[in-house]
Amino acid sequence: MEYNGGSVVAMIGKDCVAIASDLRLGQQSVGVAMNFDKVFPVNDKLYYGLPGLATDVYTLREQLRFRVNMYRMKEEREITPKTFTHLVSSTLYEKRFGPYFIEPVVAGLPSPTELDPHPKPFISTMDTIGCITTPKDFAVAGTASNKLFGVAEGLWEPDLEPEDLFETISQTLLNAVDRDALSGWGAIVHVITHDKVITRQLRARMD
Amino acid sequence: MECAFAITGKDFVLIASDMSAGRSIIQMKSNENKITPVGPNLAMACGGEPGDTSRFADYVDRNLRLYHIRNNFPLPPPSAASWVRRILAESIRSRSPYAVNVLLGGFDTTTSKPHLYWLDYLGTKADIPYAAQGVGMYVTLSTMDKWWYENIERREALDVLNKCVDEVKKRVTIKFDFNCVLIDKDGVHSLDLKSQDPIAELEAKVAAMKPSDPEPIIPSSDAPAIAAA
Amino acid sequence: MTLLAQSPMSLHDTYAAPVEHRFNPYSENGGTILAIAGADFSVIAGDTRQSEGYSIQTRYARKVFQLTDNAVLATNGFAADGKNFVRRLKQSLEWYQHNHHKQMGLKAIARLIQTMLYGRRFFPYYVYNILGGIEEDGSGAVYSFDPVGSYEREACRAAGAAQALVQPFLDNQIYFKNQQPEPGAEPFVPGRLPLSTVLGLVVDSFTSATERHIEVGDGIEIFIVMAKGRSPESLLDEKLGEGMTIEEVPPVGEGGEERTFLLSGPLKRD
């Protein structure tokens, strides 16, 4: 985890979710790249972040892309955030005794169905072997996770509108990574709403 | 102990690597080429465990050549980088991993864009405008941070590269000699860093070669290795 | 021949190399402290839980102490060292009072703490100190120390178990890090927030830390030192949080015009 550094945070708002990450890729204390995105889309209602060992970020992303595409072709529908969480979890547990060094964070808006016409925004997080937690407020992971917990606990409040959620998650991420030597070097935020995804790169401290 | 770095510019990539080979404190060779062309517009500098580096370079070279022969089209740099990364990532969790760090530079002739990838033995990949590996990382990265700019021209990029070489000579206690290649739309060319104006020499060479001697579609397997400086 | 034969393996165990048992003079007792300076007041706070590993030793152990009429010290780390350090410091301050017939200024106390800590450079007090109070010029001040005496005057500081949780929050709310004023608005100046805002932030910091850190909780004690001429009405009128009580702390000496208040209450219990 501490080899490459990096952090991800996700938050629930009112009919929206947000997920954000820093952009640093390091080799221990040396910074290598400032364009290393750790948050990826599954579809326009579902994103996930993979902080941890960078080689596993790629491997797991490719593995998940493959499995989601297989799901899409077999089921002829989009995967729901909950199902995707279990897909990630079982992918991680497959490597129970030689794990991927990744703590994923999933954030998505489930589409309304007949059974559940008003689904709630969804976030979840896992440990390196796929043990799932589904918080009602926010999820954090990565080298700045303890700092993220502190700031998020102080700033987050229920039922934030998309713009307020954007401000909350951005301030949480920026102030947490500024106190972490292994995270930072830029940041990116995605706010997922029912009609669009707002993606913004943040201006951050570059030291 | 090795040292390699690379710079992308407007329509080219420069890769430089040291040429020392040895064990612990003994240097056995000072003109070992560590930059392998692995395609018509693609080259790779390998550092790490000495045996692994040449085996790995060979493995990559031959697989990319096979792709080229089968499809009559070379694998473009982004795809090549993804492939090399996958080999390294699979290798690290195998019984005999390659201990190899790679700088992969190439010119994508389909989009006319230069590409540079920083890869380590774990399978970490970074797509960056300038990169360094080995002991030189600690001095050359800051040099490139200071002097590199977007769409830098060849001569200016070579100046930056020479600044890096000088910095390594000044700050790193081990003595290194460097060789260098430039990759552009015309292919992989070796540059003589000691010459007065390597870019002019290169331009002259390309101009002289072009009309009569078109680039072979498939590079021959025993094309001369890049000349050691 | 049997006499020279090797003794059986089981016998060898009797002569196994001596195992070294070393006494570890230090322990870590959890908890968190924090201080924020205002223009004419200073707030110094700490939780009251004291723990060792996963065991709670007590739910009420004081970490914040009044030193003089205008200085309050919060101490965190190894509780025994903390207690002893405060005892010695108070003794020094009393000697000063007797010798000079006045109380030591905040700046001087800060330097005294450095000298005392550095005096034990090679067997340190395993304590992180935060000193808060009123400077001689009437401004609120916070000084933070490391265990061997490096110190600095700041607008705010958190230390202890939940430092990582609280400090970035204070960076944001007190130092306005990553925030910009609206175009044309007044620039942000740290250390000028009103007391009610500061108290809100202190309580929020501790509730957050309690929520996410097992070593923080049980109770909170907030000392408020007010400069001369500042009316405490604003504080006494304040609508206190649930279960919070406020009392005035009597002056240590003859009583100057600075006043110290103690705001205390329970921390969330779930």
XYZ file of C-alpha atoms in Angstrom:
706
model
C 0.000 0.000 0.000
C 2.735 2.419 0.983
C 4.891 1.467 -2.006
C 3.066 3.607 -4.572
C 0.805 5.696 -2.304
C -2.585 7.148 -3.200
C -6.041 7.617 -1.680
C -9.714 7.384 -2.664
C -12.863 8.706 -0.989
C -16.551 8.283 -1.850
C -19.592 10.056 -0.377
C -23.368 9.789 -0.524
C -25.536 12.822 -1.229
C -29.181 13.464 -2.013
C -29.913 11.386 -5.118
C -26.236 11.556 -6.009
C -22.901 10.022 -5.097
C -19.355 11.311 -5.459
C -16.032 9.546 -5.719
C -12.618 11.195 -5.795
C -8.946 10.265 -5.820
C -5.526 11.863 -5.850
C -3.321 11.549 -8.949
C 0.072 10.612 -7.536
C 2.046 7.553 -8.510
C 5.226 7.152 -6.518
C 7.981 4.687 -5.923
C 8.224 5.031 -2.159
C 9.348 8.620 -1.535
C 10.056 9.476 -5.182
C 7.144 10.850 -7.194
C 6.941 9.266 -10.645
C 3.689 10.445 -12.248
C 1.027 13.044 -11.513
C -1.569 11.648 -13.908
C -2.247 8.315 -12.261
C -6.015 8.107 -12.015
C -7.319 5.514 -9.578
C -11.043 5.950 -10.279
C -12.616 4.185 -13.260
C -16.114 4.066 -14.731
C -18.137 0.880 -15.136
C -20.995 2.771 -16.748
C -22.395 6.285 -16.400
C -24.045 5.458 -13.064
C -21.260 3.433 -11.472
C -17.613 4.251 -10.706
C -15.000 2.524 -8.581
C -11.614 3.476 -7.143
C -8.616 1.214 -6.614
C -5.994 2.639 -4.260
C -3.058 0.408 -3.417
C -0.224 -1.293 -5.275
C -0.143 0.275 -8.766
C 0.540 -2.942 -10.681
C -2.567 -4.459 -9.099
C -4.568 -1.342 -9.977
C -4.046 -2.178 -13.660
C -4.415 -5.932 -13.267
C -7.600 -5.665 -11.255
C -9.049 -3.008 -13.540
C -8.483 -5.221 -16.593
C -9.868 -8.250 -14.778
C -12.979 -6.307 -13.728
C -13.470 -4.823 -17.188
C -13.433 -8.330 -18.611
C -15.879 -9.654 -16.042
C -18.271 -6.708 -16.362
C -18.266 -7.101 -20.152
C -19.016 -10.824 -19.795
C -21.841 -9.974 -17.402
C -23.220 -7.400 -19.833
C -23.196 -9.873 -22.727
C -24.690 -12.755 -20.764
C -27.347 -10.743 -18.915
C -28.005 -8.115 -21.591
C -28.294 -5.414 -18.926
C -26.048 -3.125 -16.911
C -24.578 -4.375 -13.659
C -25.980 -2.780 -10.472
C -23.650 -1.225 -7.884
C -24.502 -3.957 -5.379
C -23.812 -6.792 -7.821
C -20.625 -5.100 -8.938
C -19.468 -4.851 -5.322
C -19.927 -8.610 -4.964
C -18.127 -9.158 -8.263
C -15.139 -7.152 -7.000
C -15.305 -8.943 -3.662
C -15.215 -12.427 -5.183
C -12.458 -11.371 -7.605
C -10.387 -10.349 -4.584
C -11.252 -13.426 -2.549
C -10.113 -15.677 -5.413
C -6.622 -14.566 -4.437
C -7.211 -15.162 -0.710
C -3.707 -16.468 0.001
C -1.786 -14.171 -2.332
C -3.965 -11.096 -2.398
C -4.083 -8.053 -4.652
C -2.835 -5.164 -2.505
C -5.876 -3.016 -3.208
C -8.698 -1.639 -1.062
C -11.469 -0.875 -3.563
C -14.183 1.751 -3.145
C -17.378 1.536 -5.207
C -19.841 4.391 -5.762
C -22.974 4.214 -7.873
C -26.565 5.206 -8.405
C -28.803 2.162 -8.891
C -31.352 2.596 -11.680
C -35.025 2.474 -10.657
C -36.733 -0.874 -11.216
C -40.287 -2.108 -10.803
C -39.471 -3.687 -7.458
C -37.520 -0.687 -6.220
C -38.724 2.514 -7.922
C -36.716 4.828 -5.610
C -33.347 3.174 -4.981
C -30.881 4.837 -2.608
C -27.424 6.011 -3.680
C -24.865 3.300 -2.997
C -21.254 3.196 -1.835
C -19.184 0.307 -0.580
C -15.617 -0.552 0.293
C -13.597 -3.707 0.818
C -10.386 -4.886 2.387
C -7.655 -6.573 0.302
C -9.402 -9.955 0.377
C -12.880 -8.672 -0.397
C -14.683 -8.232 2.929
C -17.485 -5.753 2.100
C -18.693 -2.751 4.122
C -21.565 -0.575 2.874
C -21.516 2.701 4.782
C -24.455 5.109 4.817
C -22.269 8.198 4.733
C -18.782 7.929 3.217
C -16.051 5.415 2.416
C -12.310 6.043 2.446
C -9.235 4.022 1.475
C -5.547 4.441 0.764
C -2.510 5.882 2.506
C -4.412 8.962 3.760
C -7.398 6.949 5.006
C -7.094 8.001 8.653
C -6.872 11.669 7.657
C -9.821 11.235 5.293
C -11.856 9.699 8.121
C -11.154 12.698 10.346
C -12.006 15.393 7.809
C -14.981 13.554 6.292
C -16.428 12.986 9.750
C -16.184 16.720 10.360
C -17.447 18.025 7.004
C -19.997 15.516 5.725
C -23.700 15.921 6.399
C -26.741 14.017 5.103
C -28.673 14.901 1.919
C -26.142 17.162 0.204
C -27.106 18.420 -3.265
C -24.615 17.603 -6.085
C -22.778 20.962 -5.954
C -22.491 20.884 -2.145
C -21.412 17.260 -2.263
C -18.723 18.223 -4.762
C -17.419 20.920 -2.430
C -17.515 18.579 0.583
C -15.685 15.701 -1.084
C -13.126 18.050 -2.680
C -12.308 19.782 0.605
C -12.142 16.422 2.365
C -9.741 14.950 -0.160
C -7.504 18.012 -0.571
C -7.062 18.677 3.139
C -6.440 15.015 3.912
C -3.862 14.440 1.159
C -2.052 17.675 2.032
C -1.132 16.024 5.347
C -0.050 12.788 3.632
C 3.364 12.514 1.986
C 2.338 9.577 -0.198
C -0.880 11.067 -1.615
C -1.614 14.268 -3.511
C -0.018 15.686 -6.665
C -3.408 16.617 -8.096
C -6.907 15.296 -7.583
C -9.953 14.294 -9.600
C -13.603 14.246 -8.531
C -16.635 12.578 -10.115
C -20.150 13.461 -8.978
C -22.716 10.999 -10.296
C -26.297 12.224 -10.653
C -29.252 10.649 -12.432
C -28.871 12.716 -15.589
C -25.109 13.286 -15.755
C -21.658 12.724 -14.299
C -19.700 15.844 -13.354
C -15.945 15.217 -13.553
C -13.510 17.898 -12.431
C -9.744 17.974 -11.970
C -8.846 19.951 -8.855
C -6.009 22.413 -8.482
C -4.015 21.051 -5.599
C -0.707 21.583 -3.837
C 2.004 19.961 -5.919
C 4.466 19.201 -3.117
C 23.617 0.021 -10.422
C 22.262 1.519 -13.559
C 20.805 4.721 -14.821
C 18.438 5.466 -17.664
C 16.233 8.377 -18.591
C 14.014 9.498 -21.440
C 12.364 12.635 -22.765
C 9.441 13.074 -25.151
C 9.242 16.065 -27.436
C 7.055 17.396 -30.201
C 7.424 14.450 -32.598
C 10.097 12.245 -31.061
C 11.339 10.432 -27.969
C 14.901 10.456 -26.660
C 16.134 7.575 -24.530
C 19.529 7.500 -22.861
C 21.033 4.737 -20.794
C 24.335 4.018 -19.137
C 26.545 1.298 -20.638
C 28.213 -0.208 -17.622
C 28.087 -3.887 -16.805
C 29.597 -5.433 -13.739
C 29.053 -6.988 -10.377
C 29.019 -5.182 -7.051
C 32.050 -2.876 -7.097
C 33.718 -4.319 -10.201
C 32.914 -2.922 -13.623
C 33.528 -5.472 -16.358
C 32.354 -3.555 -19.380
C 31.760 0.111 -20.156
C 30.147 -0.242 -23.572
C 27.253 -2.612 -22.998
C 24.234 -1.423 -24.966
C 21.081 -1.498 -22.851
C 18.688 0.122 -25.336
C 16.943 -2.377 -27.616
C 14.835 -1.403 -30.619
C 11.675 -3.526 -30.363
C 9.854 -2.259 -33.429
C 10.289 0.105 -36.351
C 9.419 3.079 -34.130
C 9.787 1.586 -30.680
C 12.733 1.129 -28.330
C 13.201 0.050 -24.787
C 15.865 0.677 -22.141
C 16.137 -2.185 -19.662
C 17.671 -2.075 -16.220
C 17.702 -4.524 -13.332
C 19.116 -8.022 -12.901
C 21.740 -8.360 -15.685
C 20.716 -11.788 -17.027
C 17.026 -10.984 -16.881
C 17.366 -7.713 -18.759
C 18.771 -9.199 -21.977
C 16.440 -12.215 -21.841
C 13.482 -9.951 -21.321
C 14.485 -7.510 -24.055
C 14.853 -10.450 -26.436
C 11.505 -11.905 -25.421
C 9.719 -8.608 -25.979
C 11.539 -7.948 -29.246
C 10.671 -11.340 -30.746
C 7.040 -11.259 -29.660
C 6.520 -7.792 -31.058
C 8.250 -8.894 -34.276
C 5.916 -11.887 -34.474
C 2.951 -9.564 -34.130
C 4.391 -7.393 -36.883
C 4.878 -10.363 -39.220
C 1.434 -11.826 -38.544
C -0.456 -8.576 -38.968
C 1.892 -6.795 -41.339
C 1.616 -3.886 -38.957
C 3.627 -3.120 -35.838
C 1.949 -2.986 -32.421
C 1.511 0.732 -31.623
C 3.331 2.052 -28.522
C 0.329 2.239 -26.123
C -0.633 -1.342 -26.912
C 2.976 -2.494 -26.743
C 3.322 -0.870 -23.323
C 0.166 -2.599 -22.080
C 1.513 -5.900 -23.344
C 4.919 -5.451 -21.732
C 3.197 -4.454 -18.503
C 1.104 -7.581 -18.528
C 4.191 -9.756 -19.041
C 5.869 -8.109 -16.055
C 2.722 -8.266 -13.894
C 2.246 -11.962 -14.644
C 5.951 -12.560 -14.080
C 6.046 -10.963 -10.621
C 3.526 -13.462 -9.264
C 5.229 -16.423 -10.992
C 7.909 -18.766 -9.698
C 10.736 -17.014 -11.553
C 9.996 -13.329 -11.971
C 11.902 -11.012 -14.309
C 13.670 -8.380 -12.208
C 13.554 -5.778 -14.968
C 12.698 -2.090 -15.031
C 11.835 -0.652 -18.413
C 11.596 2.702 -20.147
C 9.592 2.139 -23.305
C 9.582 4.940 -25.851
C 7.920 4.994 -29.228
C 6.446 7.089 -31.965
C 2.910 6.222 -32.978
C 2.877 6.605 -36.767
C -0.925 6.325 -36.900
C -1.543 9.339 -34.679
C 1.870 11.024 -35.131
C 2.348 11.239 -31.380
C 5.338 10.314 -29.230
C 4.791 8.033 -26.230
C 6.896 7.219 -23.205
C 6.136 4.593 -20.595
C 7.808 4.022 -17.256
C 7.492 0.410 -16.151
C 8.976 -1.325 -13.135
C 9.521 -5.012 -12.341
C 6.186 -5.205 -10.488
C 4.272 -4.260 -13.613
C 3.645 -0.659 -12.599
C 3.054 1.493 -15.655
C 3.146 5.260 -15.902
C 2.480 7.233 -19.076
C 4.601 10.346 -18.606
C 6.381 13.037 -20.680
C 9.818 12.406 -19.156
C 11.088 9.633 -16.944
C 14.128 8.220 -15.181
C 15.125 4.962 -13.609
C 17.929 3.667 -11.432
C 20.319 5.766 -9.375
C 20.014 8.652 -11.822
C 16.369 9.083 -10.822
C 17.351 11.171 -7.819
C 19.205 13.797 -9.847
C 17.786 13.716 -13.379
C 14.081 13.972 -12.505
C 14.591 17.392 -10.953
C 16.718 18.472 -13.911
C 13.948 17.491 -16.319
C 11.311 19.115 -14.062
C 13.199 22.358 -14.442
C 14.083 22.352 -18.134
C 11.464 20.282 -19.957
C 8.457 21.953 -21.562
C 5.617 20.792 -23.762
C 6.378 20.279 -27.477
C 10.091 20.757 -26.918
C 12.184 20.686 -30.134
C 14.912 18.127 -30.811
C 17.966 20.268 -30.118
C 16.475 21.694 -26.913
C 15.480 18.211 -25.754
C 19.002 16.998 -26.444
C 20.294 19.913 -24.363
C 18.073 18.788 -21.487
C 19.340 15.252 -21.950
C 22.938 16.441 -21.842
C 22.170 18.429 -18.703
C 20.914 15.184 -17.173
C 24.069 13.330 -18.220
C 26.198 16.103 -16.728
C 24.178 16.014 -13.529
C 24.709 12.264 -13.201
C 28.436 12.687 -13.798
C 28.556 15.463 -11.222
C 26.386 13.996 -8.461
C 26.526 10.215 -8.746
C 29.687 8.622 -7.402
C 29.716 5.822 -9.980
C 31.271 6.617 -13.350
C 28.851 6.138 -16.225
C 29.122 6.374 -20.004
C 25.880 6.944 -21.862
C 24.453 6.035 -25.229
C 21.312 7.510 -26.667
C 18.620 6.849 -29.249
C 16.080 9.094 -30.873
C 12.785 7.642 -32.053
C 10.667 9.507 -34.581
C 8.514 8.801 -37.619
C 11.576 7.579 -39.549
C 12.551 4.942 -37.011
C 15.011 4.352 -34.196
C 18.290 6.238 -34.642
C 21.320 6.131 -32.429
C 22.836 9.462 -31.469
C 26.465 10.085 -30.727
C 26.373 12.243 -27.613
C 30.049 13.123 -28.001
C 29.623 14.683 -31.455
C 29.260 18.429 -31.963
C 25.740 18.387 -33.416
C 24.192 14.914 -33.288
C 20.862 16.181 -34.634
C 22.489 17.600 -37.805
C 24.322 14.322 -38.336
C 21.076 12.453 -37.932
C 19.227 14.737 -40.352
C 21.981 14.286 -42.921
C 21.858 10.535 -42.520
C 18.092 10.378 -42.892
C 18.159 12.676 -45.927
C 20.846 10.586 -47.611
C 19.063 7.319 -46.911
C 15.466 8.145 -47.740
C 15.054 8.281 -51.525
C 17.165 5.268 -52.388
C 16.679 3.147 -49.325
C 13.083 3.034 -48.079
C 12.495 1.703 -44.604
C 11.990 -2.077 -44.712
C 8.453 -3.030 -43.701
C 9.720 -5.764 -41.424
C 12.998 -5.012 -39.716
C 15.517 -7.735 -40.339
C 16.349 -9.848 -37.340
C 20.074 -9.223 -37.597
C 19.895 -5.513 -38.098
C 23.024 -4.050 -36.525
C 22.572 -3.242 -32.879
C 22.787 0.395 -31.997
C 26.412 1.419 -32.145
C 28.088 1.681 -28.824
C 29.445 5.144 -28.264
C 32.789 -44.076 26.806
C 29.352 -43.315 28.124
C 30.860 -40.560 30.166
C 31.977 -38.806 27.022
C 28.757 -39.436 25.168
C 26.717 -36.408 24.196
C 24.066 -35.559 26.684
C 20.533 -36.036 25.352
C 18.912 -33.091 23.542
C 16.453 -32.485 26.352
C 19.332 -31.697 28.677
C 20.663 -29.030 26.359
C 17.504 -27.033 26.860
C 18.481 -26.515 30.463
C 21.563 -24.647 29.313
C 19.809 -22.579 26.662
C 21.176 -19.085 26.172
C 19.868 -16.652 28.755
C 16.760 -14.800 27.657
C 17.097 -11.092 28.067
C 14.185 -9.438 29.849
C 14.277 -5.707 29.443
C 12.163 -3.221 31.240
C 10.400 -0.790 28.949
C 10.090 2.484 30.834
C 7.483 3.914 28.463
C 3.858 3.292 27.667
C 1.327 5.025 25.411
C -1.959 6.054 26.975
C -4.006 7.269 23.996
C -6.252 10.292 24.047
C -6.133 13.475 22.055
C -5.561 17.143 22.819
C -6.059 20.267 20.788
C -5.706 24.032 21.115
C -6.880 26.969 19.047
C -5.902 30.619 19.440
C -8.312 33.503 18.911
C -7.687 37.240 18.799
C -8.262 37.742 22.545
C -8.820 34.227 23.835
C -7.351 30.790 23.646
C -9.070 27.411 23.787
C -7.261 24.309 25.050
C -9.076 20.986 25.055
C -8.554 17.309 25.706
C -10.584 14.134 26.095
C -10.596 12.297 29.421
C -10.133 8.650 28.420
C -6.905 6.974 29.473
C -6.085 3.623 27.916
C -3.293 1.127 27.477
C -3.582 -1.092 24.430
C -7.224 -2.151 24.184
C -7.924 -1.626 27.912
C -9.452 1.506 29.335
C -7.663 2.391 32.555
C -10.010 5.194 33.485
C -12.759 7.204 31.854
C -11.757 10.329 33.687
C -8.118 11.331 33.676
C -7.216 14.964 33.295
C -4.918 15.957 30.444
C -5.403 19.727 30.520
C -4.054 21.784 33.429
C -4.213 25.404 34.439
C -0.666 26.678 35.012
C -1.114 30.414 35.663
C -3.877 32.967 35.279
C -3.105 33.172 31.588
C -1.654 29.788 30.666
C -3.109 26.309 30.292
C -1.135 23.222 29.322
C -2.460 20.122 27.579
C -0.305 17.038 27.710
C -0.589 13.764 25.827
C 1.357 10.549 25.380
C 2.675 8.614 28.373
C 0.386 9.671 31.229
C 2.891 9.087 34.060
C 5.471 11.280 32.346
C 2.784 13.849 31.633
C 1.717 14.049 35.275
C 5.272 14.269 36.488
C 6.150 16.890 33.929
C 3.208 19.091 34.878
C 4.075 18.712 38.587
C 7.645 19.849 38.015
C 6.570 22.638 35.728
C 4.079 23.958 38.282
C 6.805 23.817 40.887
C 9.111 25.875 38.696
C 6.352 28.388 38.088
C 5.714 28.678 41.817
C 9.398 29.343 42.451
C 9.287 32.034 39.810
C 6.283 33.640 41.471
C 8.072 33.682 44.833
C 11.286 35.085 43.377
C 9.773 37.748 41.153
C 6.438 38.366 42.779
C 4.657 37.979 39.470
C 3.490 35.179 37.270
C 5.593 33.989 34.388
C 4.531 35.200 30.952
C 3.266 32.740 28.354
C 6.283 33.165 26.080
C 8.619 32.496 28.999
C 6.654 29.413 30.037
C 7.031 28.092 26.497
C 10.806 28.551 26.657
C 10.882 26.993 30.143
C 9.064 23.936 28.812
C 11.619 23.622 26.042
C 14.492 23.794 28.511
C 12.885 21.201 30.769
C 12.151 18.837 27.890
C 15.537 19.186 26.270
C 17.183 18.685 29.658
C 15.973 15.124 29.365
C 17.165 14.768 25.742
C 18.519 11.262 26.268
C 15.731 9.921 28.496
C 12.834 12.083 27.354
C 9.440 12.664 28.874
C 7.357 10.749 26.348
C 4.866 13.580 26.138
C 3.468 15.875 23.457
C 2.601 19.233 24.988
C 0.371 22.019 23.752
C 0.439 25.279 25.666
C -2.338 27.803 25.229
C -3.079 31.132 26.820
C -2.808 34.865 26.560
C 0.422 36.524 25.511
C 1.638 39.663 27.307
C 0.334 41.795 24.433
C -3.163 40.407 25.079
C -3.353 38.127 22.042
C -4.410 34.499 22.205
C -1.546 32.099 21.569
C -0.853 28.402 21.110
C 2.565 26.792 21.460
C 3.109 23.166 20.465
C 6.028 20.985 21.522
C 7.550 17.647 20.623
C 8.862 15.313 23.375
C 12.382 16.761 23.301
C 11.436 20.414 23.208
C 11.144 21.642 19.619
C 8.410 24.245 19.737
C 6.552 26.730 17.644
C 3.819 29.347 18.094
C 0.788 28.521 15.955
C -2.871 29.390 15.503
C -3.951 25.834 16.196
C -2.610 22.358 16.830
C -3.887 18.854 17.504
C -1.790 16.077 19.045
C -2.142 12.539 20.290
C -3.929 9.435 19.075
C -6.310 11.241 16.742
C -3.890 13.875 15.498
C -4.106 12.490 11.960
C -7.894 12.786 12.065
C -8.152 16.232 13.585
C -5.193 18.210 12.215
C -6.242 18.217 8.517
C -9.734 19.305 9.625
C -8.223 22.225 11.546
C -5.981 23.070 8.552
C -9.182 23.505 6.606
C -11.319 25.286 9.198
C -8.742 27.382 11.089
C -6.015 27.999 8.507
C -8.596 28.043 5.643
C -6.345 25.711 3.627
C -7.730 24.921 0.153
C -10.270 27.714 0.549
C -10.430 31.034 -1.258
C -12.459 34.087 -0.270
C -15.160 35.205 -2.695
C -13.835 37.736 -5.219
C -13.679 41.119 -3.522
C -14.248 39.705 -0.032
C -11.905 40.119 2.938
C -8.902 37.774 2.856
C -8.925 34.940 5.394
C -6.713 35.517 8.439
C -6.111 32.521 10.733
C -6.547 33.076 14.473
C -9.350 35.640 14.198
C -12.438 33.429 14.464
C -15.138 34.267 17.045
C -15.230 32.155 20.210
C -18.556 30.498 19.410
C -17.196 29.227 16.061
C -14.014 27.961 17.684
C -15.936 26.111 20.400
C -18.132 24.537 17.724
C -15.038 23.332 15.858
C -13.462 21.938 19.031
C -16.563 19.961 19.924
C -16.928 18.747 16.310
C -13.274 17.662 16.243
C -13.705 15.581 19.372
C -17.007 14.039 18.302
C -15.373 13.076 14.972
C -12.337 11.620 16.729
C -14.576 9.746 19.192
C -16.568 8.305 16.310
C -13.529 6.939 14.471
C -10.824 6.376 17.088
C -11.081 3.809 19.870
C -8.623 5.620 22.132
C -10.661 8.830 22.171
C -13.893 9.311 24.109
C -15.702 9.352 27.464
C -15.445 13.037 28.267
C -14.196 16.355 26.994
C -12.663 19.243 28.919
C -12.291 22.596 27.218
C -10.374 25.388 28.941
C -11.049 28.885 27.693
C -8.630 31.643 28.669
C -9.927 35.155 28.042
C -7.783 38.243 27.755
C -8.190 41.353 29.870
C -11.229 43.366 29.026
C -12.997 40.653 27.129
C -16.427 40.122 28.546
C -17.284 36.536 29.320
C -20.952 37.282 28.638
C -20.613 35.904 25.138
C -19.474 32.621 26.633
C -21.997 32.419 29.470
C -24.845 33.256 27.100
C -23.709 30.496 24.775
C -26.219 27.721 24.298
C -24.225 24.786 25.603
C -24.328 21.345 24.057
C -26.238 18.497 25.653
C -24.884 17.606 29.120
C -22.233 20.329 28.968
C -21.445 22.354 32.071
C -19.426 25.521 32.452
C -17.594 26.848 35.491
C -15.065 29.567 36.108
C -11.655 28.308 37.178
C -10.381 30.371 40.121
C -7.159 32.298 39.497
C -3.897 30.720 40.567
C -2.318 33.881 41.934
C -3.841 37.118 43.112
C -5.970 37.165 40.025
C -5.299 39.462 37.105
C -7.925 40.470 34.647
C -7.616 37.333 32.564
C -10.298 34.782 33.306
C -10.262 31.059 32.737
C -13.345 28.936 32.208
C -13.753 25.196 32.046
C -16.372 23.764 29.737
C -16.841 20.036 30.210
C -19.217 17.346 29.091
C -19.593 13.763 27.980
C -18.610 12.432 24.549
C -20.914 10.261 22.447
C -21.239 6.749 23.835
C -22.157 4.492 20.919
